[in-house]
Coordinates of C-alpha atoms and ligand atoms in Angstrom, one line a residue:
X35 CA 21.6 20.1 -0.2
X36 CA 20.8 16.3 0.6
X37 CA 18.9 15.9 3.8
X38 CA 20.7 14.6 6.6
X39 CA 20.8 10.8 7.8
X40 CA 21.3 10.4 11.7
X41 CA 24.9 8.2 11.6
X42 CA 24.0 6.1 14.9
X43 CA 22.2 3.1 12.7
X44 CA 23.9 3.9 9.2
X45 CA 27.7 3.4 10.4
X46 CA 27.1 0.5 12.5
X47 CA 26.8 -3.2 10.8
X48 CA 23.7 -2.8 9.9
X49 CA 24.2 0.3 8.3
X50 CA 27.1 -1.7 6.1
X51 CA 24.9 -5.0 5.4
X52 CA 22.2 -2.5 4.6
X53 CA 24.3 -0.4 2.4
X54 CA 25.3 -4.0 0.3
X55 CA 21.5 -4.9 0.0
X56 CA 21.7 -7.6 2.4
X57 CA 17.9 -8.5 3.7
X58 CA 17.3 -7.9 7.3
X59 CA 15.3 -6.3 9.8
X60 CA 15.1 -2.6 11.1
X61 CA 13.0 -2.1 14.4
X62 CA 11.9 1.4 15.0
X63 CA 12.9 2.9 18.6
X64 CA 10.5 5.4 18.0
X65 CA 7.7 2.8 18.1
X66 CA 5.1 3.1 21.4
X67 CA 2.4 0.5 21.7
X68 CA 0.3 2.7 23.6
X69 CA -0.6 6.0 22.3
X70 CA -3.6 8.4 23.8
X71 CA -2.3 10.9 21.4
X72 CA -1.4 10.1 17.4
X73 CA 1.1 13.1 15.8
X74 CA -1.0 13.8 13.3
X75 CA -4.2 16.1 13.1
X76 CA -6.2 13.1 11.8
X77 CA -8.1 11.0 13.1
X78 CA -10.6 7.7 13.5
X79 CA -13.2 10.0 12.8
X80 CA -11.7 10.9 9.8
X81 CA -10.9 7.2 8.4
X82 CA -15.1 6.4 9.0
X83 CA -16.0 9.3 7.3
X84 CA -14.1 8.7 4.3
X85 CA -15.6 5.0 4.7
X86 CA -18.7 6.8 4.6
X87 CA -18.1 8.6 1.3
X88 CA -17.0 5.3 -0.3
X89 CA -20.4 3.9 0.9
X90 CA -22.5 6.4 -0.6
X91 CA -20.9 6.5 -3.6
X92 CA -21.2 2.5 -3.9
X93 CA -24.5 2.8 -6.0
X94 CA -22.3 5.2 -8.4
X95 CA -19.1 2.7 -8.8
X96 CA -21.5 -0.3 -9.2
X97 CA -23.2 1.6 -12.2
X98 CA -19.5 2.3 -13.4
X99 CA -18.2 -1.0 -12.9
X100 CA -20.6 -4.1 -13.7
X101 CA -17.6 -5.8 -11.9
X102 CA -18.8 -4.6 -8.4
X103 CA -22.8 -6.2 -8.8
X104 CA -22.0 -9.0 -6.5
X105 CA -20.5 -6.7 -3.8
X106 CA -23.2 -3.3 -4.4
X107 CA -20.4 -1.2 -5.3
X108 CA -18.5 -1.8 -2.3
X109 CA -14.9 -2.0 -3.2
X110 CA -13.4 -4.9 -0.6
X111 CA -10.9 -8.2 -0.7
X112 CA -11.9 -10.9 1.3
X113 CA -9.5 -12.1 4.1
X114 CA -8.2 -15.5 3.4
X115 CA -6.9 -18.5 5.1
X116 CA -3.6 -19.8 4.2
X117 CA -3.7 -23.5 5.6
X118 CA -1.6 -25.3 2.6
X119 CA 0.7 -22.2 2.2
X120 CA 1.5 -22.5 5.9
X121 CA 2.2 -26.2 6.2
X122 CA 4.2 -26.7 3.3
X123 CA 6.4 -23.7 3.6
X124 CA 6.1 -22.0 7.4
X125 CA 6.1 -25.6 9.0
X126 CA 7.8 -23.9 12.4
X127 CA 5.7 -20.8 13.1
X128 CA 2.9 -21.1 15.6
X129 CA -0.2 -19.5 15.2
X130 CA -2.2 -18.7 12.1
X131 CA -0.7 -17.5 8.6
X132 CA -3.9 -15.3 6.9
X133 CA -3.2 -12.9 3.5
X134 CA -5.8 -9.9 3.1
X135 CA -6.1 -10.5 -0.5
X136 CA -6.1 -6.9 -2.3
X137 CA -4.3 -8.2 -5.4
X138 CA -8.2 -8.9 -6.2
X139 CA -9.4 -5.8 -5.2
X140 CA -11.6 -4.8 -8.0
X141 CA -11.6 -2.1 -10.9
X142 CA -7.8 -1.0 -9.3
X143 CA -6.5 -4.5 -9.6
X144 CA -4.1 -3.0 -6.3
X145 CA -4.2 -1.7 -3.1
X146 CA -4.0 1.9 -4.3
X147 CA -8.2 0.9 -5.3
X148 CA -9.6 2.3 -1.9
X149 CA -7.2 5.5 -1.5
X150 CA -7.0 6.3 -5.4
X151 CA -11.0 6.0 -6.0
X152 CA -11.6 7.6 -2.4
X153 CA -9.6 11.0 -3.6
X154 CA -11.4 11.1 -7.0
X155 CA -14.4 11.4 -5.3
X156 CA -13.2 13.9 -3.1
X157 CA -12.4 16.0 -5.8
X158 CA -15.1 15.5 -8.0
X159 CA -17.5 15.7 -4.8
X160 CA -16.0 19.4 -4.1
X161 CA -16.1 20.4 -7.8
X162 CA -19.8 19.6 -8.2
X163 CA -20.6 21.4 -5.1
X164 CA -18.2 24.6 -6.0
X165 CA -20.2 24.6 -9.5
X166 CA -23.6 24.4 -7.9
X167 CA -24.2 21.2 -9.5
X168 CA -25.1 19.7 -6.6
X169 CA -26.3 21.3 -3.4
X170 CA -24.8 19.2 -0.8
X171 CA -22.9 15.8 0.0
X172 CA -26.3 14.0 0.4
X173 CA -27.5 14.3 -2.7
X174 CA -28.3 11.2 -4.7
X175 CA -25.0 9.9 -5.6
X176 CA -25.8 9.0 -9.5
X177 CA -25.8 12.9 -9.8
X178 CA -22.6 12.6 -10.7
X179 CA -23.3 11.0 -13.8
X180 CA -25.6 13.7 -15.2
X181 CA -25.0 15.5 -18.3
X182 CA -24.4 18.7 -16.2
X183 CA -21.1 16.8 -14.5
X184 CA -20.4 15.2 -17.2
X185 CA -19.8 18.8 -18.9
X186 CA -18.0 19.7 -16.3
X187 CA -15.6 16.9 -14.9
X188 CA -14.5 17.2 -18.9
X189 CA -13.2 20.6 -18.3
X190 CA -11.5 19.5 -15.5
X191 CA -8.0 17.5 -15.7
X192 CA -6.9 14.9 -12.9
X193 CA -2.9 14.6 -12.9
X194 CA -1.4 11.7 -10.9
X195 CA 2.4 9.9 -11.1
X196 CA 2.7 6.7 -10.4
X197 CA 5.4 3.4 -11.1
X198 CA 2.1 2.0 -12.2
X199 CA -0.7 0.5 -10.0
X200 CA -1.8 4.4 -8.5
X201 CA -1.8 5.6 -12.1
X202 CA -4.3 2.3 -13.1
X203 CA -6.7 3.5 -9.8
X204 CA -6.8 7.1 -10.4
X205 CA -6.7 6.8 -14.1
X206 CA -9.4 4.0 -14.4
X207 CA -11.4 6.1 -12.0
X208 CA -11.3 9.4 -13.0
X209 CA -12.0 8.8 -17.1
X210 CA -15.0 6.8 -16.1
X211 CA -16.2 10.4 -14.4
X212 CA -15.6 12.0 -17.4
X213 CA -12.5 13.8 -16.2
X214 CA -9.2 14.5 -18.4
X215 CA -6.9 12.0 -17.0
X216 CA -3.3 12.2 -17.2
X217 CA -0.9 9.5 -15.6
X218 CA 3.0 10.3 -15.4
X219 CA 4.5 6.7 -15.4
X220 CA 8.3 6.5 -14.6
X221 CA 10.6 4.8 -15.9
X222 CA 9.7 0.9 -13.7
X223 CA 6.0 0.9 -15.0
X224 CA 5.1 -2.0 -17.1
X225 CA 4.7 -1.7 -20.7
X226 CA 0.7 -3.7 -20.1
X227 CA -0.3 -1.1 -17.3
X228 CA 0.1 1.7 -19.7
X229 CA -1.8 0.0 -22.6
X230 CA -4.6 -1.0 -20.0
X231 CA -5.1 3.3 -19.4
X232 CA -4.7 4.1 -23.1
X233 CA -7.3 1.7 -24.1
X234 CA -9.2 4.0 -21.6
X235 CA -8.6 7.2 -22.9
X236 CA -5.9 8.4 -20.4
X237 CA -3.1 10.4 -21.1
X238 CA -0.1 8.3 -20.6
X239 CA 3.1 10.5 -20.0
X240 CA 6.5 8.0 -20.0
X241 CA 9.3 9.5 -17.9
X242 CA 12.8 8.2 -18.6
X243 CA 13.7 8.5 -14.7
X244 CA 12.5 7.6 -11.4
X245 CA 9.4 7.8 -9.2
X246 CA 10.0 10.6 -7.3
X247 CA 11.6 12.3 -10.8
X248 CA 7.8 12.0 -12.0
X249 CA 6.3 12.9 -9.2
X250 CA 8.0 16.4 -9.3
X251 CA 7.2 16.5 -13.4
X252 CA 3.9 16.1 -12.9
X253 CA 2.8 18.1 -10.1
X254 CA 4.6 21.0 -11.6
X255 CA 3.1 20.3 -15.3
X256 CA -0.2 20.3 -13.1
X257 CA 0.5 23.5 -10.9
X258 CA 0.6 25.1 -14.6
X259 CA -2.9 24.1 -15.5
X260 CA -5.5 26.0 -13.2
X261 CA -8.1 23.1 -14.4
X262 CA -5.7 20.5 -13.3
X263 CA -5.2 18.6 -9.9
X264 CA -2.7 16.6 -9.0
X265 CA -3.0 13.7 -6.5
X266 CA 0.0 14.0 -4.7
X267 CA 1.2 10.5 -3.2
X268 CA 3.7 12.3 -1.0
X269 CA 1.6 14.5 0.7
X270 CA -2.2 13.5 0.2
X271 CA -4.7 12.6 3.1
X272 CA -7.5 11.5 1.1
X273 CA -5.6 8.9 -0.2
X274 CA -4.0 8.1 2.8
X275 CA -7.4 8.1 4.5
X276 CA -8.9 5.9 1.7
X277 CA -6.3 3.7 2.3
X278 CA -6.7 3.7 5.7
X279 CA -10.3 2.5 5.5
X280 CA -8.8 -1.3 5.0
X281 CA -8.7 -1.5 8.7
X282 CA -12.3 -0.7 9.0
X283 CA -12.8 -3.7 6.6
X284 CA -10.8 -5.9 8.3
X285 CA -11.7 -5.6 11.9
X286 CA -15.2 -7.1 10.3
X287 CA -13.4 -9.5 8.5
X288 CA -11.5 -10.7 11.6
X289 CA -14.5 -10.8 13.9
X290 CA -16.4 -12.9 11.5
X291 CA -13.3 -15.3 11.2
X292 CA -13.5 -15.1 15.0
X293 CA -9.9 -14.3 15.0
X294 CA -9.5 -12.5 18.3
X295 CA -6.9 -9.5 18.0
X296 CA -6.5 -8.8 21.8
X297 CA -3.3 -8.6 24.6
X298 CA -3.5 -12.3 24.1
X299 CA -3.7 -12.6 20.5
X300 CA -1.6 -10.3 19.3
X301 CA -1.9 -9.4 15.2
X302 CA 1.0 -9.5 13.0
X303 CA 0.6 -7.7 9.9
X304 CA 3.2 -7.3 6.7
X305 CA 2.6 -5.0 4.0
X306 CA 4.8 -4.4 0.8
X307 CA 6.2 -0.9 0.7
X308 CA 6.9 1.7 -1.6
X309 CA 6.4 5.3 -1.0
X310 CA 4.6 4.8 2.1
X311 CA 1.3 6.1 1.6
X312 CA -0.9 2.7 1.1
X313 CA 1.1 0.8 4.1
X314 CA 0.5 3.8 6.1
X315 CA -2.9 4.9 6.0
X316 CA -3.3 1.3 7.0
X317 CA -0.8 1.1 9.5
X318 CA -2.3 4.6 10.7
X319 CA -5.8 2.6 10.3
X320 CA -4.7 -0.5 12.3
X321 CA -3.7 1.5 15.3
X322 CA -6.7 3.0 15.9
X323 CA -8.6 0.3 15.3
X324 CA -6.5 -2.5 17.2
X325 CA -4.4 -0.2 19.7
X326 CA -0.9 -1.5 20.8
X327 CA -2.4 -5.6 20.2
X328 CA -1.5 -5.2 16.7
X329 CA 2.3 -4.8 14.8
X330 CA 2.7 -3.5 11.7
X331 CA 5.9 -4.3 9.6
X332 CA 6.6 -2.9 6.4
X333 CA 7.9 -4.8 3.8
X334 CA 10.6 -3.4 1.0
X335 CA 13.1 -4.4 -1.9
X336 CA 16.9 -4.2 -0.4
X337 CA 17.7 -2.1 -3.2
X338 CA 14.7 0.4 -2.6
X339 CA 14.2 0.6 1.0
X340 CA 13.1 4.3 1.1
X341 CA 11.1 4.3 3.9
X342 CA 13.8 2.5 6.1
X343 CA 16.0 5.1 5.0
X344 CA 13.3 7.6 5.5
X345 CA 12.8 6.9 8.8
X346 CA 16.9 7.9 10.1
X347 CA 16.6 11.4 8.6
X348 CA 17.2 13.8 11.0
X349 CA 14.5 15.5 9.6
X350 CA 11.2 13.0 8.6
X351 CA 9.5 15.8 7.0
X352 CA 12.7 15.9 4.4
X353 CA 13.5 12.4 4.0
X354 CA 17.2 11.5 2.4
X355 CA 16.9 9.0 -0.6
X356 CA 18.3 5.4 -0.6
X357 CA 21.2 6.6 -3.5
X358 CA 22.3 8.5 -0.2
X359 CA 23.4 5.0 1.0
X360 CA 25.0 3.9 -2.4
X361 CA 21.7 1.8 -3.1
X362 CA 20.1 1.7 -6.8
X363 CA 16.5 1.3 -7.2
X364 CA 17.1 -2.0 -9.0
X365 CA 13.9 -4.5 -8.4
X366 CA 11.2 -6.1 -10.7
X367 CA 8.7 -5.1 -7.8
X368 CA 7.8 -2.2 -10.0
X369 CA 5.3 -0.8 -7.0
X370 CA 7.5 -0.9 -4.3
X371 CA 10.7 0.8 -6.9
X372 CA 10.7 4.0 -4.8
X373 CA 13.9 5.6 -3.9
X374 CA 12.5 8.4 -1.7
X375 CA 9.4 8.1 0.9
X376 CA 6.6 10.7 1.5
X377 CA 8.3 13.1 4.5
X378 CA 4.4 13.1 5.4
X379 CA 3.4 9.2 5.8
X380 CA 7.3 9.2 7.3
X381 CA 6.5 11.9 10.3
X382 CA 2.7 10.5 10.8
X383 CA 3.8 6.7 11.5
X384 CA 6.9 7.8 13.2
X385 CA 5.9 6.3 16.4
X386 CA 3.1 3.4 15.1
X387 CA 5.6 1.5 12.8
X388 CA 7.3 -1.5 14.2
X389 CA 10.0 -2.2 11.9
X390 CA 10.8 -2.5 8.4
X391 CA 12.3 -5.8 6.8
X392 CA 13.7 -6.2 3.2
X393 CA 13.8 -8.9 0.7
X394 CA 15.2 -9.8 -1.9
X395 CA 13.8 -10.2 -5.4
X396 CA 14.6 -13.9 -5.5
X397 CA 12.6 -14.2 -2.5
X398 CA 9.7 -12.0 -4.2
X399 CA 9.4 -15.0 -7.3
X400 CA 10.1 -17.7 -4.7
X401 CA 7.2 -16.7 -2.5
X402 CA 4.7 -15.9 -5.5
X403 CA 5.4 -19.1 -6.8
X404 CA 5.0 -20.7 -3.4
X405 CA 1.5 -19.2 -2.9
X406 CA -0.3 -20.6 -6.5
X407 CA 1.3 -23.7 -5.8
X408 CA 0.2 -24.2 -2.4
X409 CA -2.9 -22.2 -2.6
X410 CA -3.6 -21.6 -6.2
X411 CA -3.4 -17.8 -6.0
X412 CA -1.4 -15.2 -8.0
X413 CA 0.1 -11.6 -7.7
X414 CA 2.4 -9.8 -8.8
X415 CA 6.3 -9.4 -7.7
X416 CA 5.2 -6.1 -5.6
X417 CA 2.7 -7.9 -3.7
X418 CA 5.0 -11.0 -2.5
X419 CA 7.1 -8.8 -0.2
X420 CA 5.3 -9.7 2.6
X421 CA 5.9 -13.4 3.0
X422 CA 9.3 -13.4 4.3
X423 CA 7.8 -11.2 7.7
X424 CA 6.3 -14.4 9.5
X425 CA 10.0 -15.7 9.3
X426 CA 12.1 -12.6 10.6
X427 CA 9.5 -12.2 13.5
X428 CA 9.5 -15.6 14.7
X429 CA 12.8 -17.0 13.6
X430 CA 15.3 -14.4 13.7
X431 CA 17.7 -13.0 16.9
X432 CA 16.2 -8.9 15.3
X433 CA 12.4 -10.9 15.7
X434 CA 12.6 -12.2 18.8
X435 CA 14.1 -9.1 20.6
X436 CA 10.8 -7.2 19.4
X437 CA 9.0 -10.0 21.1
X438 CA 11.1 -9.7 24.5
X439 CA 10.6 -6.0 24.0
X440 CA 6.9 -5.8 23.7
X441 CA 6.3 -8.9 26.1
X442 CA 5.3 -11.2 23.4
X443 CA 6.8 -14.3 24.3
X444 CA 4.4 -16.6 26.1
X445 CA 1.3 -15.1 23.3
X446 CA 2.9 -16.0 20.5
X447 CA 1.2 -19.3 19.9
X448 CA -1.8 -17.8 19.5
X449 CA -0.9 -14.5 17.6
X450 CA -2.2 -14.2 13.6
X451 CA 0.3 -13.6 11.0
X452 CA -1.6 -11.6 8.2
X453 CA 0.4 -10.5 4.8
X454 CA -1.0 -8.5 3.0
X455 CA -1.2 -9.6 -0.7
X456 CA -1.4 -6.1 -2.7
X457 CA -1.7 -6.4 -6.4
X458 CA -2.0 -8.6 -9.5
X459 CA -5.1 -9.1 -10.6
X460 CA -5.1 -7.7 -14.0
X461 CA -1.3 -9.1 -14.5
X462 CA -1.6 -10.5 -18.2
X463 CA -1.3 -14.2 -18.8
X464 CA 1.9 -14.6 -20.8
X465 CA 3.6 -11.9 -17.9
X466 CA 2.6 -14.0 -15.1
X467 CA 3.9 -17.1 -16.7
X468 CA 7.3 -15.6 -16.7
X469 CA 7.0 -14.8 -13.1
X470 CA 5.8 -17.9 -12.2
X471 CA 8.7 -19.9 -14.4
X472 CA 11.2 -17.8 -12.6
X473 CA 10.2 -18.6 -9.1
X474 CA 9.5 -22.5 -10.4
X475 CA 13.0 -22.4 -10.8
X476 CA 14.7 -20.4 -7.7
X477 CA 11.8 -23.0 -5.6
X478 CA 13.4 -26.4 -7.7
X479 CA 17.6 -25.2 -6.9
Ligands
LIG165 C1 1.8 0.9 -4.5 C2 2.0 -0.5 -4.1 C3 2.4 -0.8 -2.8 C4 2.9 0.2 -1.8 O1 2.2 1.3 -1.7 P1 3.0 2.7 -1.4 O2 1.9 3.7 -1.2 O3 3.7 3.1 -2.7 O4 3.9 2.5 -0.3 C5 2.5 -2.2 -2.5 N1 2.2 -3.1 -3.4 C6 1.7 -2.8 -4.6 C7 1.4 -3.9 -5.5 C8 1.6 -1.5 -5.0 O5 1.1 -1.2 -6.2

């Protein structure tokens, strides 16, 4: 039986220009600035902690990854000004346009580096400690490397599905540990992002259908195997916790910028969307850190706007699926191809979303192209989907009632504007050269 949609939003006009993949934006009625209690049993405590792990095992992921010398194995994207990108192409929006740069997160090449690596290390963590191989969390980290887990992380299978970027993190992460590592790719994921995990020794499984098609195919191939474990992106909170440690990072970042984030200086923040899990834990992140001064905004394809859709099931838990509304699943922004979100991440941000807008993929090669010219900086497709946010919040009739609503108006000169940029950096040259062509020439019409 499909799960049911609430009618209210899906017969009105915006139902209909959603329905013909017109880009606009959704603002979520559910949404409360202020919140003493979240819905969900986690909690800030949980978010340091798995900061924390990532910490301690930084000494571990530098010896891994040479990559990570210059940072000591801390996994982190700076937070970048966007001066050039912001006069040339946002001339009328007031305030400051920033991009938290994860399309060069390291080892992961993607935002799925912090949640994906966090939840290997969960898992290995437990396995060493359920095998007596280590007696307790605070043993040396490097432990892990022994011959002794070695042995046993190669009796051991980690499963993941993925349209590509989750499968590189947990892939990349889990063979350097020794494990068995097998990704489920579906059907979107690029022909270069399976080659990368080959070339790694992972298990590549191709699925001829969609993500949430190879999410079921895997975790029941895995539920077989009593030496396998699946990282479930629909219903796993150590990756959204992992993922949710970005906030931690960038309340540093933002203080050492001396960008104030305060009932004056309200923060913006846009983050490309597929099944919800990555723009979540940091949405779910963000709100603990910054309270109601900061507004999240999701950011997804008009033909895949799963979480949009998500969010007017009568039942979160039990999300319906964009083909409900007629939609396809037809965009190059292979990460964000997702026609159903996690009921999980759908239920936890019920109340600390803001909206959702969607764009479309013209806009995705417009705005990538935009960025290396005006800042000399590349991603991927996925990870442009944030760019068009400043706009609808500032520009639009939908943008400026969220203002009214949360008594925005007179702060808006001095609010920050941060999109998130979320994957790219292992893109390979001849592919981005296409990308960039194809935005050269939707930017030159
Ligand atoms: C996975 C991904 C996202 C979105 O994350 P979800 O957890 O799928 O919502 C955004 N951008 C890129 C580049 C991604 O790979």
């Amino acid at each position: 039986m499909n799960p049911l949609i609430d009618s209210t939003l899906m017969d009105s006009p915006f139902g209909q220009s959603l329905r013909q993949g017109e880009p606009l934006l959704w603002l979520n009625t559910h949404y409360q600035a202020e919140e003493s209690q979240y819905p969900c049993e986690l909690t800030r405590d949980d978010i340091e902690q798995a900061d924390r792990r990532l910490r301690h095992f930084a000494p571990l992921l530098q010896q891994l990854f040479p990559e990570l010398a210059s940072q000591q194995g801390l996994i982190e994207s700076p937070l970048l000004s966007a001066l050039h990108l912001q006069q040339q192409h946002y001339p009328n929006l007031s305030g400051k346009l920033i991009l938290k740069a994860d399309h060069a997160l390291p080892v992961a090449g993607s935002v799925k580096a912090r949640g994906g690596i966090h939840e290997v290390l969960c898992h290995a963590e437990q396995l060493a400690l359920e095998n007596g191989v280590i007696d307790s969390l605070e043993d040396d980290p490097l432990t892990l490397l022994s011959p002794a887990c070695k042995a046993l992380f190669g009796r051991h299978e980690i499963a993941v599905s993925s349209t590509g970027n989750l499968g590189l993190s947990i892939g990349i992460m889990s063979a350097a540990l020794s494990f068995k590592s097998v990704v489920h790719m579906s059907v979107e994921a690029k022909q270069w992002k399976k080659q990368r995990l080959r070339d790694r020794g992972v298990t590549v499984i191709e699925h001829s259908n969609d993500y949430s098609a190879a999410v079921e195919a895997g975790r029941d191939a895995s539920n077989a195997d009593p030496s396998s474990y699946f990282v479930d992106d629909e219903n796993s909170p150590r990756l959204f916790l992992g993922y949710a440690v970005a906030a931690l990072r960038l309340q540093q970042q933002l203080a050492e910028q001396n960008i104030l984030v305060d009932a004056e200086h309200p923060l913006f923040v846009y983050i490309p969307c597929g099944v919800g899990g990555a723009p979540g834990g940091i949405n779910f992140g963000l709100k603990q850190v910054f309270g109601p001064h900061v507004h999240c905004f999701f950011a997804e394809p008009v033909e895949a706007p799963c979480v949009l859709v998500g969010m007017q099931s009568k039942d979160l838990r039990n999300p319906a699926s964009v083909y409900q509304v007629g939609l396809k699943v037809d965009t190059e922004a292979d990460g964000l191809a997702v026609s159903m979100a996690s009921g999980w991440v759908c239920s936890v941000i019920d109340t600390l979303l803001s909206g959702v807008f969607t764009v479309t993929d013209d806009e995705l090669f417009r705005a990538l192209y935009q960025l290396k010219q005006s800042e000399g900086i590349e991603i991927e497709p996925s990870a442009a989907a944030g760019f068009a946010g400043p706009n609808w919040l500032t520009e639009t009739a939908q943008g400026k009632t969220y203002q009214q609503q949360q008594q925005l108006t007179s702060v808006m000169a001095n609010a920050a504007h941060l999109v998130w940029t979320t994957g790219g950096l292992f893109v390979p040259p001849e592919e981005m050269q296409r990308f960039q062509q194809r935005g050269a020439q939707l930017a030159n019409r």
